[in-house]
Coordinates of C-alpha atoms and ligand atoms in Angstrom, one line a residue:
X1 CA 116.6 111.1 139.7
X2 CA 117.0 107.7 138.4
X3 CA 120.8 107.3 136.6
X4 CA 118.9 106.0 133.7
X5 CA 116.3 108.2 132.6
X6 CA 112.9 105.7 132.1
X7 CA 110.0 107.0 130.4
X8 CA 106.9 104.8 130.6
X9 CA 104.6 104.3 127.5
X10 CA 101.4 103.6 128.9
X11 CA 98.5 101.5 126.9
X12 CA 95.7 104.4 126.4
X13 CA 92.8 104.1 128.2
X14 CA 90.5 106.9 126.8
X15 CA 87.5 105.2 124.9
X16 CA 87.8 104.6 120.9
X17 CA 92.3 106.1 121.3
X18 CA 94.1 103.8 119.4
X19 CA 97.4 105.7 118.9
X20 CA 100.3 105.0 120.7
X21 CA 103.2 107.9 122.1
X22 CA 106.0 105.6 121.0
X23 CA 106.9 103.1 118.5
X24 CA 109.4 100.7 118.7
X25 CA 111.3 103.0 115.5
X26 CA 111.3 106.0 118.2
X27 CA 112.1 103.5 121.4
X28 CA 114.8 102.8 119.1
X29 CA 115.8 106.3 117.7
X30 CA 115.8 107.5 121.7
X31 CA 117.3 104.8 122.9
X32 CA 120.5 105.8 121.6
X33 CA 120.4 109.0 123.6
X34 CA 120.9 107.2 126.7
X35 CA 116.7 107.0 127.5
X36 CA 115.2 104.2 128.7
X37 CA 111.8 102.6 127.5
X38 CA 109.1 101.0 130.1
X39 CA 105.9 99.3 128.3
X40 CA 102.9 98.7 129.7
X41 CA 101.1 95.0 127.2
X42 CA 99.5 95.7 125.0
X43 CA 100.4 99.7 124.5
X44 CA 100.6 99.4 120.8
X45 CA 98.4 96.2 119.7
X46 CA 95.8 98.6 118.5
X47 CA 98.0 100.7 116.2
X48 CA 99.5 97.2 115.2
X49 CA 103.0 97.3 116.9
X50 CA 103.4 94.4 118.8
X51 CA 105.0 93.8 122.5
X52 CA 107.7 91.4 121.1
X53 CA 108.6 94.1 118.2
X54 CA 108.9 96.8 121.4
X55 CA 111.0 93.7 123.3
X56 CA 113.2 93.5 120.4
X57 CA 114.5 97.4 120.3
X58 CA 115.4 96.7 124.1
X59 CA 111.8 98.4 125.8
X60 CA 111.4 96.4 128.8
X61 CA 107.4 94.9 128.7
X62 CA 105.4 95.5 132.0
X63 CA 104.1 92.7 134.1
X64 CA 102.6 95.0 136.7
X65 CA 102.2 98.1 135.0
X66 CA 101.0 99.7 138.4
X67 CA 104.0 99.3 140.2
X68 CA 106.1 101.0 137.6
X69 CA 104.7 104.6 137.6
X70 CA 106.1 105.9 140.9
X71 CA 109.5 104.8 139.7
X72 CA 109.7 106.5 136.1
X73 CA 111.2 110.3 135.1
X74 CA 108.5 110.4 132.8
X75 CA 105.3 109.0 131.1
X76 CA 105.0 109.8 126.7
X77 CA 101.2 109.5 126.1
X78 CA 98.6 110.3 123.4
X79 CA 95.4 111.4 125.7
X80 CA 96.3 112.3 129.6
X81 CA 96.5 109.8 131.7
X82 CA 94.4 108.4 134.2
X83 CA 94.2 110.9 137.7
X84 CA 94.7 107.9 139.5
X85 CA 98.2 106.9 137.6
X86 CA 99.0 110.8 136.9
X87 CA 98.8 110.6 141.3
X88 CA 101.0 107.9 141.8
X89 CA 103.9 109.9 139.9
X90 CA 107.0 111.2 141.7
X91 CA 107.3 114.8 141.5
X92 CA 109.4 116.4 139.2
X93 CA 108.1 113.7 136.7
X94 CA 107.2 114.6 132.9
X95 CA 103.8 114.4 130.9
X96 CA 104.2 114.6 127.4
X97 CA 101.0 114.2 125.3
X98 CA 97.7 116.0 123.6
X99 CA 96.3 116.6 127.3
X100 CA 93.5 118.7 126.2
X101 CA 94.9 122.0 128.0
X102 CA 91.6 124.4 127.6
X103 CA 90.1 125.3 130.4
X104 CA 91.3 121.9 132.3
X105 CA 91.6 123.6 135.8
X106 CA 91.1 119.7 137.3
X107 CA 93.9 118.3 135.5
X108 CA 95.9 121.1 136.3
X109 CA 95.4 121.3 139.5
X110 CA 96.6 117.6 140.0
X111 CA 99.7 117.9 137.7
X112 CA 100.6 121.0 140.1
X113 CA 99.8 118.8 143.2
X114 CA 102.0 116.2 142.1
X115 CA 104.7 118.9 140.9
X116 CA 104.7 117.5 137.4
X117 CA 106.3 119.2 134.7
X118 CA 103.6 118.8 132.1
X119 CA 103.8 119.4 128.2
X120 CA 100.8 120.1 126.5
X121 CA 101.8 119.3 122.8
X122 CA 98.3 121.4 121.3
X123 CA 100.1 124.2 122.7
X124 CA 103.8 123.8 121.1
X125 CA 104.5 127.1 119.2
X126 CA 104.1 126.5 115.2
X127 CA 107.6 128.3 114.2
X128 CA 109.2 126.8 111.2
X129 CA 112.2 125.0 113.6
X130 CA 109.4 123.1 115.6
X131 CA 107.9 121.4 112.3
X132 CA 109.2 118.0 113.0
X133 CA 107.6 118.4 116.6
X134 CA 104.5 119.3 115.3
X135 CA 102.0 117.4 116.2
X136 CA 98.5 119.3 115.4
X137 CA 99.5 119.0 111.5
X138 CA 100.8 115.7 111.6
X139 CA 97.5 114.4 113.3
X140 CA 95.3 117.5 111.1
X141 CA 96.8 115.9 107.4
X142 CA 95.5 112.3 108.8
X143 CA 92.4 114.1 109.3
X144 CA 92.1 115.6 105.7
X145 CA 93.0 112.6 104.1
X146 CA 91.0 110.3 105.9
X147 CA 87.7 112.8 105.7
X148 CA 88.0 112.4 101.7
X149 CA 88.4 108.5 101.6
X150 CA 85.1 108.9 104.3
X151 CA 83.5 110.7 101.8
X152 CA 84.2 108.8 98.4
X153 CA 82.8 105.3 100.5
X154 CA 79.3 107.6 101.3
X155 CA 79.2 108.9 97.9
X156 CA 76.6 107.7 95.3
X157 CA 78.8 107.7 92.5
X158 CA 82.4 107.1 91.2
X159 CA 85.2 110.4 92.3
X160 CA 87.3 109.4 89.1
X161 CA 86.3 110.5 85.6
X162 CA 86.1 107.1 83.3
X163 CA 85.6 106.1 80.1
X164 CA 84.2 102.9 79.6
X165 CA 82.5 100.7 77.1
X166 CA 78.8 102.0 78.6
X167 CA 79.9 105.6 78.5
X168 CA 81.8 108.3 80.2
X169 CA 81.6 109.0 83.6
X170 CA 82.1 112.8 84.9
X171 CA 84.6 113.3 87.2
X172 CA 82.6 114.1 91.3
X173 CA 83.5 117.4 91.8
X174 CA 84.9 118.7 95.9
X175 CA 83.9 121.6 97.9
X176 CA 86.9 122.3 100.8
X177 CA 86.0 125.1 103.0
X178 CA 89.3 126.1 104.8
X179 CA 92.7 125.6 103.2
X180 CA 94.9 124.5 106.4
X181 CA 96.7 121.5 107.3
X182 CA 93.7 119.4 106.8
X183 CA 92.0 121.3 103.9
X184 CA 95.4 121.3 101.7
X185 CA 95.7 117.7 102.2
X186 CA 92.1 116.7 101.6
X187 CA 92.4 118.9 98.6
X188 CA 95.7 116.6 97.4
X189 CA 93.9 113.4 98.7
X190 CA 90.5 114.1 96.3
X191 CA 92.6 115.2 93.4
X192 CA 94.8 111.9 93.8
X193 CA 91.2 110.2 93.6
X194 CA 90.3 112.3 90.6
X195 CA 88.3 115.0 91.6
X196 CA 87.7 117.8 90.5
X197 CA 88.2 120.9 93.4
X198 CA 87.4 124.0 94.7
X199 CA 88.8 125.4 98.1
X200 CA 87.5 128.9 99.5
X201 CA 89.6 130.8 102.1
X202 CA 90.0 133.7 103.5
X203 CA 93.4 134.1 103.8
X204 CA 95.0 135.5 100.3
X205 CA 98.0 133.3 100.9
X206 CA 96.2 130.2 100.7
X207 CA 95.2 130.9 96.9
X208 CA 99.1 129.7 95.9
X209 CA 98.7 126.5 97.8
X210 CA 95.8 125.7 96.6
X211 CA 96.6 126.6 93.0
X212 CA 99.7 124.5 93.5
X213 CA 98.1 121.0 94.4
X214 CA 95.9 121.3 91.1
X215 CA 92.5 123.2 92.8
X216 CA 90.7 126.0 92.2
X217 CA 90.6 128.6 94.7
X218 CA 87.7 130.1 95.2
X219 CA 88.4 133.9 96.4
X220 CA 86.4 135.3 99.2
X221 CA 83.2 138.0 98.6
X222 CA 84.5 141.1 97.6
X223 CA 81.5 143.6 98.5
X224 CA 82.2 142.9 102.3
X225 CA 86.1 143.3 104.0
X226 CA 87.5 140.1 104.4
X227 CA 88.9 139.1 108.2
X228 CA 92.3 139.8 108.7
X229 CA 94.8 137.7 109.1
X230 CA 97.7 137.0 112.3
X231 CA 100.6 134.9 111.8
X232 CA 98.8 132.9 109.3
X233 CA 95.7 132.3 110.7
X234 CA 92.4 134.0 110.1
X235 CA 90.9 136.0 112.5
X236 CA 86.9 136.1 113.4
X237 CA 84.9 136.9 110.8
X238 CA 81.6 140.2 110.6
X239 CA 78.3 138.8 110.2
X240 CA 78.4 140.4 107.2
X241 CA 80.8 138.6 106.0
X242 CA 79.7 135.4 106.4
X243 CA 76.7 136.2 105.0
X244 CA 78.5 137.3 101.6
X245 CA 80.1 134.1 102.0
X246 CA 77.1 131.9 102.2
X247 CA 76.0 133.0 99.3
X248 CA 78.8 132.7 97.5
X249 CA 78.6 129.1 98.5
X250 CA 75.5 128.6 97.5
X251 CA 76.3 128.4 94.0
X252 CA 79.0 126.0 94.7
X253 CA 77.0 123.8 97.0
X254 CA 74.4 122.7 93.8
X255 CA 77.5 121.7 91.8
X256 CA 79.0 119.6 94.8
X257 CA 79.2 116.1 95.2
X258 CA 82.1 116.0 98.5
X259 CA 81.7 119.1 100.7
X260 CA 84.7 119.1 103.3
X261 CA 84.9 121.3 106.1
X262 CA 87.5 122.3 108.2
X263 CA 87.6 126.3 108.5
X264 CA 88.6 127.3 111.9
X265 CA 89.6 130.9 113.8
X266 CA 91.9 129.9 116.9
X267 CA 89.7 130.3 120.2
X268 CA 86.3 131.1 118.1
X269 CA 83.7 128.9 117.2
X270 CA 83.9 127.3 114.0
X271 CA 82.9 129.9 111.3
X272 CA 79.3 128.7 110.0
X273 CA 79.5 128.6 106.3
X274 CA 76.8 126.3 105.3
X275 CA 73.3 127.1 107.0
X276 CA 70.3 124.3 107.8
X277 CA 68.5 126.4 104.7
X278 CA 71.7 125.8 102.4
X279 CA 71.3 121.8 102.8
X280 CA 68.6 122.5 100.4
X281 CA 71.0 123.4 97.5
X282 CA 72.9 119.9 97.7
X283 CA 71.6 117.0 95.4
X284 CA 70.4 114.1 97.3
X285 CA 73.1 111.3 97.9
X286 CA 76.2 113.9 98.3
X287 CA 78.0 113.5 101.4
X288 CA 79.5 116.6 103.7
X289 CA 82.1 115.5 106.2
X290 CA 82.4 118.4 108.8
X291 CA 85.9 118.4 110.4
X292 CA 84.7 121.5 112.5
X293 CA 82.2 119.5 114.3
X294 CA 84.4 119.6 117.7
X295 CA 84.5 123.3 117.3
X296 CA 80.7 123.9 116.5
X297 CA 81.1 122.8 113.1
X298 CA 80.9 124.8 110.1
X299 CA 77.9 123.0 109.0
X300 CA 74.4 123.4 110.3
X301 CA 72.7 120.2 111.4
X302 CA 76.0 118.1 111.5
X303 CA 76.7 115.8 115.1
X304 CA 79.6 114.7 116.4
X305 CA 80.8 111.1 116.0
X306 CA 77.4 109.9 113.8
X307 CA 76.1 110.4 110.5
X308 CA 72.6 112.1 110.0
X309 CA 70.8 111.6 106.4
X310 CA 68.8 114.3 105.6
X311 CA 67.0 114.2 102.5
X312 CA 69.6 112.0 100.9
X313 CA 72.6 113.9 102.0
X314 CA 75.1 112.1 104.3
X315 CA 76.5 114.7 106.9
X316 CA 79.1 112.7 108.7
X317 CA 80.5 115.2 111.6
X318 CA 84.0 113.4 111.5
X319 CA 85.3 112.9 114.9
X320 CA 89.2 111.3 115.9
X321 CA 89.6 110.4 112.4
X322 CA 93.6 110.1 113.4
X323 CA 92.7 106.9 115.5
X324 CA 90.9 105.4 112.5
X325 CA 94.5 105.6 110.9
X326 CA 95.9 104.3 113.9
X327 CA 99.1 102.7 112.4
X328 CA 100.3 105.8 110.6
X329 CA 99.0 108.3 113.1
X330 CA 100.9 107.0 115.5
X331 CA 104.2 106.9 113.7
X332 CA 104.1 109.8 113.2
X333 CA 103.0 111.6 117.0
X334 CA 105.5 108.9 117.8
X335 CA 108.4 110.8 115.5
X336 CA 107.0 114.3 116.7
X337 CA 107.6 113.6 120.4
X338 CA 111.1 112.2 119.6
X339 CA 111.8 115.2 117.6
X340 CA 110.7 117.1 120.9
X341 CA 112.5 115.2 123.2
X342 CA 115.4 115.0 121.7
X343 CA 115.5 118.5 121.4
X344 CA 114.9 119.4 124.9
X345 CA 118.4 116.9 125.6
X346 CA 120.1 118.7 122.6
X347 CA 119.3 122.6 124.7
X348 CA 119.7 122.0 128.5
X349 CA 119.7 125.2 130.4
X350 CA 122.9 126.6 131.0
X351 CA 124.3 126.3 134.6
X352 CA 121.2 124.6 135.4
X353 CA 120.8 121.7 137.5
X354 CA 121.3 118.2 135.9
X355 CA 118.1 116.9 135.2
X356 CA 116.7 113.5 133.5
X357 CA 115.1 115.4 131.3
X358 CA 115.7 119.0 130.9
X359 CA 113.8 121.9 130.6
X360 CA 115.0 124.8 129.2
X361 CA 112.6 127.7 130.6
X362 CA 114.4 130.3 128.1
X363 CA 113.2 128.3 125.0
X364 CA 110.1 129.7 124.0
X365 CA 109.1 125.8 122.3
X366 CA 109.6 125.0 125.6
X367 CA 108.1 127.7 127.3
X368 CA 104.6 127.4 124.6
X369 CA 103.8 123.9 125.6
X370 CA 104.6 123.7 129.2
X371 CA 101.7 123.5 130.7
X372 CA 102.3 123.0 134.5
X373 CA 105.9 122.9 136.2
X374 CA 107.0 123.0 139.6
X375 CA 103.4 123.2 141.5
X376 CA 101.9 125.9 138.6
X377 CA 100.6 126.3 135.9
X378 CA 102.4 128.1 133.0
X379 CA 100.2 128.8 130.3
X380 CA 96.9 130.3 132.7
X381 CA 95.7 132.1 129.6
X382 CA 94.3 128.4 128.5
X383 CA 92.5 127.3 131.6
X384 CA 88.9 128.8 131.1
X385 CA 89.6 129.0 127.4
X386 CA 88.7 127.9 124.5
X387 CA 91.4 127.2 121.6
X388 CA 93.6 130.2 122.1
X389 CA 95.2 132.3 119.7
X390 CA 98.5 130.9 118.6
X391 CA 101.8 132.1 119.9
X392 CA 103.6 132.5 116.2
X393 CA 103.4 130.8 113.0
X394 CA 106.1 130.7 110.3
X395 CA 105.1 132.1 107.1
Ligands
NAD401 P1 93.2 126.1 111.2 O1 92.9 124.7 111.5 O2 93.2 127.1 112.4 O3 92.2 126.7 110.1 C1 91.9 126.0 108.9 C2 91.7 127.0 107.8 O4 90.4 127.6 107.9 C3 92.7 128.1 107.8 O5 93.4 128.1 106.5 C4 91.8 129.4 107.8 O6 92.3 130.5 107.1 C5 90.5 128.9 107.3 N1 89.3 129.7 107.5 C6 89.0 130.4 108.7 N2 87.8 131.0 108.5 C7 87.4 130.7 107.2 C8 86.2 131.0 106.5 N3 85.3 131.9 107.0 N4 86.1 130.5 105.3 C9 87.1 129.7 104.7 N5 88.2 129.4 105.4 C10 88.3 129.8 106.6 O7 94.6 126.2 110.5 P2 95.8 125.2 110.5 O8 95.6 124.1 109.6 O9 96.2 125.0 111.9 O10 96.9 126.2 109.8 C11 96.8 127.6 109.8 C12 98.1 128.2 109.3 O11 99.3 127.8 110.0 C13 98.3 127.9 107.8 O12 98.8 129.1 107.3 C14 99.5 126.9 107.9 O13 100.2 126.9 106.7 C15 100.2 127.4 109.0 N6 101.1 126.4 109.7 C16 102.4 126.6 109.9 C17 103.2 125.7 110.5 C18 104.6 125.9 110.8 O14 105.2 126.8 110.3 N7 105.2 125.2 111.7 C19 102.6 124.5 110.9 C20 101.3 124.2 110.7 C21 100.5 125.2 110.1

């Protein structure tokens, strides 16, 4: 152990990641709490933090960014790092980052090699006193936002209603499918705009939410039982039951101008809402943004990262929108791994050894998001799986 704790923030190398793990507001915040900063050039140029603003909160820059990895406690990233730099780390180092935990048997296995303590921040428990740490719905609200403003630059027409000298202009009128993180604030972002909104659900309590932020919630099918619902997320859907729903939607497809998507079932497939058929019922130049599309997409005939036109609709299947937002996006991941780390100095295990960062291994945020420690993996349930069900969500 180092007598000053040094985490590294490294420049991300994954292709189109803009965000940066730390900004020089959290190098600052943590600084304070006795941790020091290590910056490879360059790490936040594309998120428009500088490496003189970094300098100037006392983050020492990297000239040879190699060198530095054996030699730090830990490494604060966005995606995981390279396996070549993730090798050179000492063991007993941290990872702290969105490192894509499903099924990832390789980087597992050379986190355990290495005997790195790794925290898998997809996996942190959603529990009311790990909001600030939260970095799904920090990254998810980007996401909604951003796949409105998407959709009002592909749009034909005007979102606001105006009256001007040649006449009035109707307001364009939203379809959100799925009122979570991402739905509620694509929801707040198109009303802001001026449209007018509907949001369908399954979940009963989403129908407050919705009705709070000035949309109309559009109730699911009544002849067919609804999914049920665990720790506020829905469960997996019957056939039957989506098909109720698709025709529900239907109707509200004809009258849409914005269709948003982002209805998800943790460690399912993206519920299929809107069918290749149902296209059909969309005027030409509308625009669906499917926020799904990682997960399968809960559009038929939407692709990941690329826009298809078919017969005058845009379907943009919206990939990484977070990195489009870069600045923003990462201030905020920035602020959720501070939260996190300066929580895991604030509850060091009792009697246990002193460490440069602890770990307490009775603290279930702790224990949701720790991915590998000490040569094994915590959390097997996530290799060979898809998303998994969450651990507990705060009502
Ligand atoms: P998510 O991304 O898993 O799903 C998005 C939405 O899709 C959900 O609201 C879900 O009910 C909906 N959905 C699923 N199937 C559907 C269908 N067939 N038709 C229409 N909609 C469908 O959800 P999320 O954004 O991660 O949030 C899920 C829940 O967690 C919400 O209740 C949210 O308020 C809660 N939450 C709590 C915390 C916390 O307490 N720390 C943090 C974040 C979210």
């Amino acid at each position: 152990m180092s007598p000053v704790t040094q985490l590294l923030i490294p420049r991300e190398r994954h292709p189109g990641e803009t965000r940066v793990a730390a900004t020089p507001e959290t190098v600052n915040r943590l600084s304070s709490r006795g941790l020091r900063f290590l910056v490879e050039p360059g790490a936040g140029a594309a998120a428009g933090f500088s490496d003189g603003a970094y300098s100037q909160v006392g983050a020492t820059l990297l000239h040879d960014d190699q060198a530095a990895w054996p030699e730090v406690d830990g490494v604060l990233c966005v995606q995981p790092p390279p396996p070549e730099r993730i090798a050179q780390l000492r063991p007993g180092a941290m990872v702290m980052g969105l490192l894509a935990p499903y099924g990832a048997e390789t980087l597992a296995a050379l986190l355990n090699e290495r005997r790195l303590s790794a925290l898998a921040l997809e996996l942190l428990p959603r529990i009311s006193r790990a909001q600030t740490m939260d970095v799904l719905s920090s990254q998810a609200n980007i996401a909604g936002y951003k796949a409105v403003l998407l959709a009002a630059a592909a749009l034909d027409r005007y979102v606001p209603m105006l009256m001007t000298a040649a006449g009035t202009i109707q307001p364009a009128r939203a379809l959100i499918l799925g009122a979570g993180v991402a739905g509620l604030q694509a929801l707040a972002t198109a009303r802001r705009l001026g449209a007018v909104v509907v949001v369908s659900d399954v979940r009963p309590a989403a129908r407050e939410q919705v009705e709070s932020l000035g949309g109309r919630f559009l109730a699911p099918p009544e002849q067919v039982p609804a999914p049920a619902e665990q720790g506020g997320y829905a469960q997996q859907a019957t056939e039957d039951f989506l098909a109720a729903q698709r025709r529900q939607l239907e109707e509200q497809l004809a009258l849409a101008d914005i269709v948003i998507c982002t209805a998800l079932v943790p460690g399912r497939p993206a519920p299929r809402l809107i069918s290749e058929a149902m296209l059909d019922h969309l005027r030409p130049g509308s625009v669906v943004v499917d926020l799904a599309v990682a997960q399968g997409g809960n559009c038929a005939a939407t692709e990941a990262g690329r826009t298809v036109l078919r017969n005058g609709v845009s379907l943009i299947g919206a990939e990484a929108l977070p990195c489009s937002v870069a600045h923003h996006a990462s201030a905020l991941y920035a602020r959720n791994l501070a939260a996190l780390l300066e929580h895991l100095l604030d509850t060091p295990p009792e009697g246990g050894e002193p460490a440069a960062i602890p770990l307490n291994l009775e603290d279930p945020i702790v224990t949701g998001c720790l991915f590998t420690h000490g040569g094994s993996c915590r959390r097997d349930d996530v290799l060979g799986a898809g998303r998994p069900a969450p651990q507990e969500v705060a009502a």
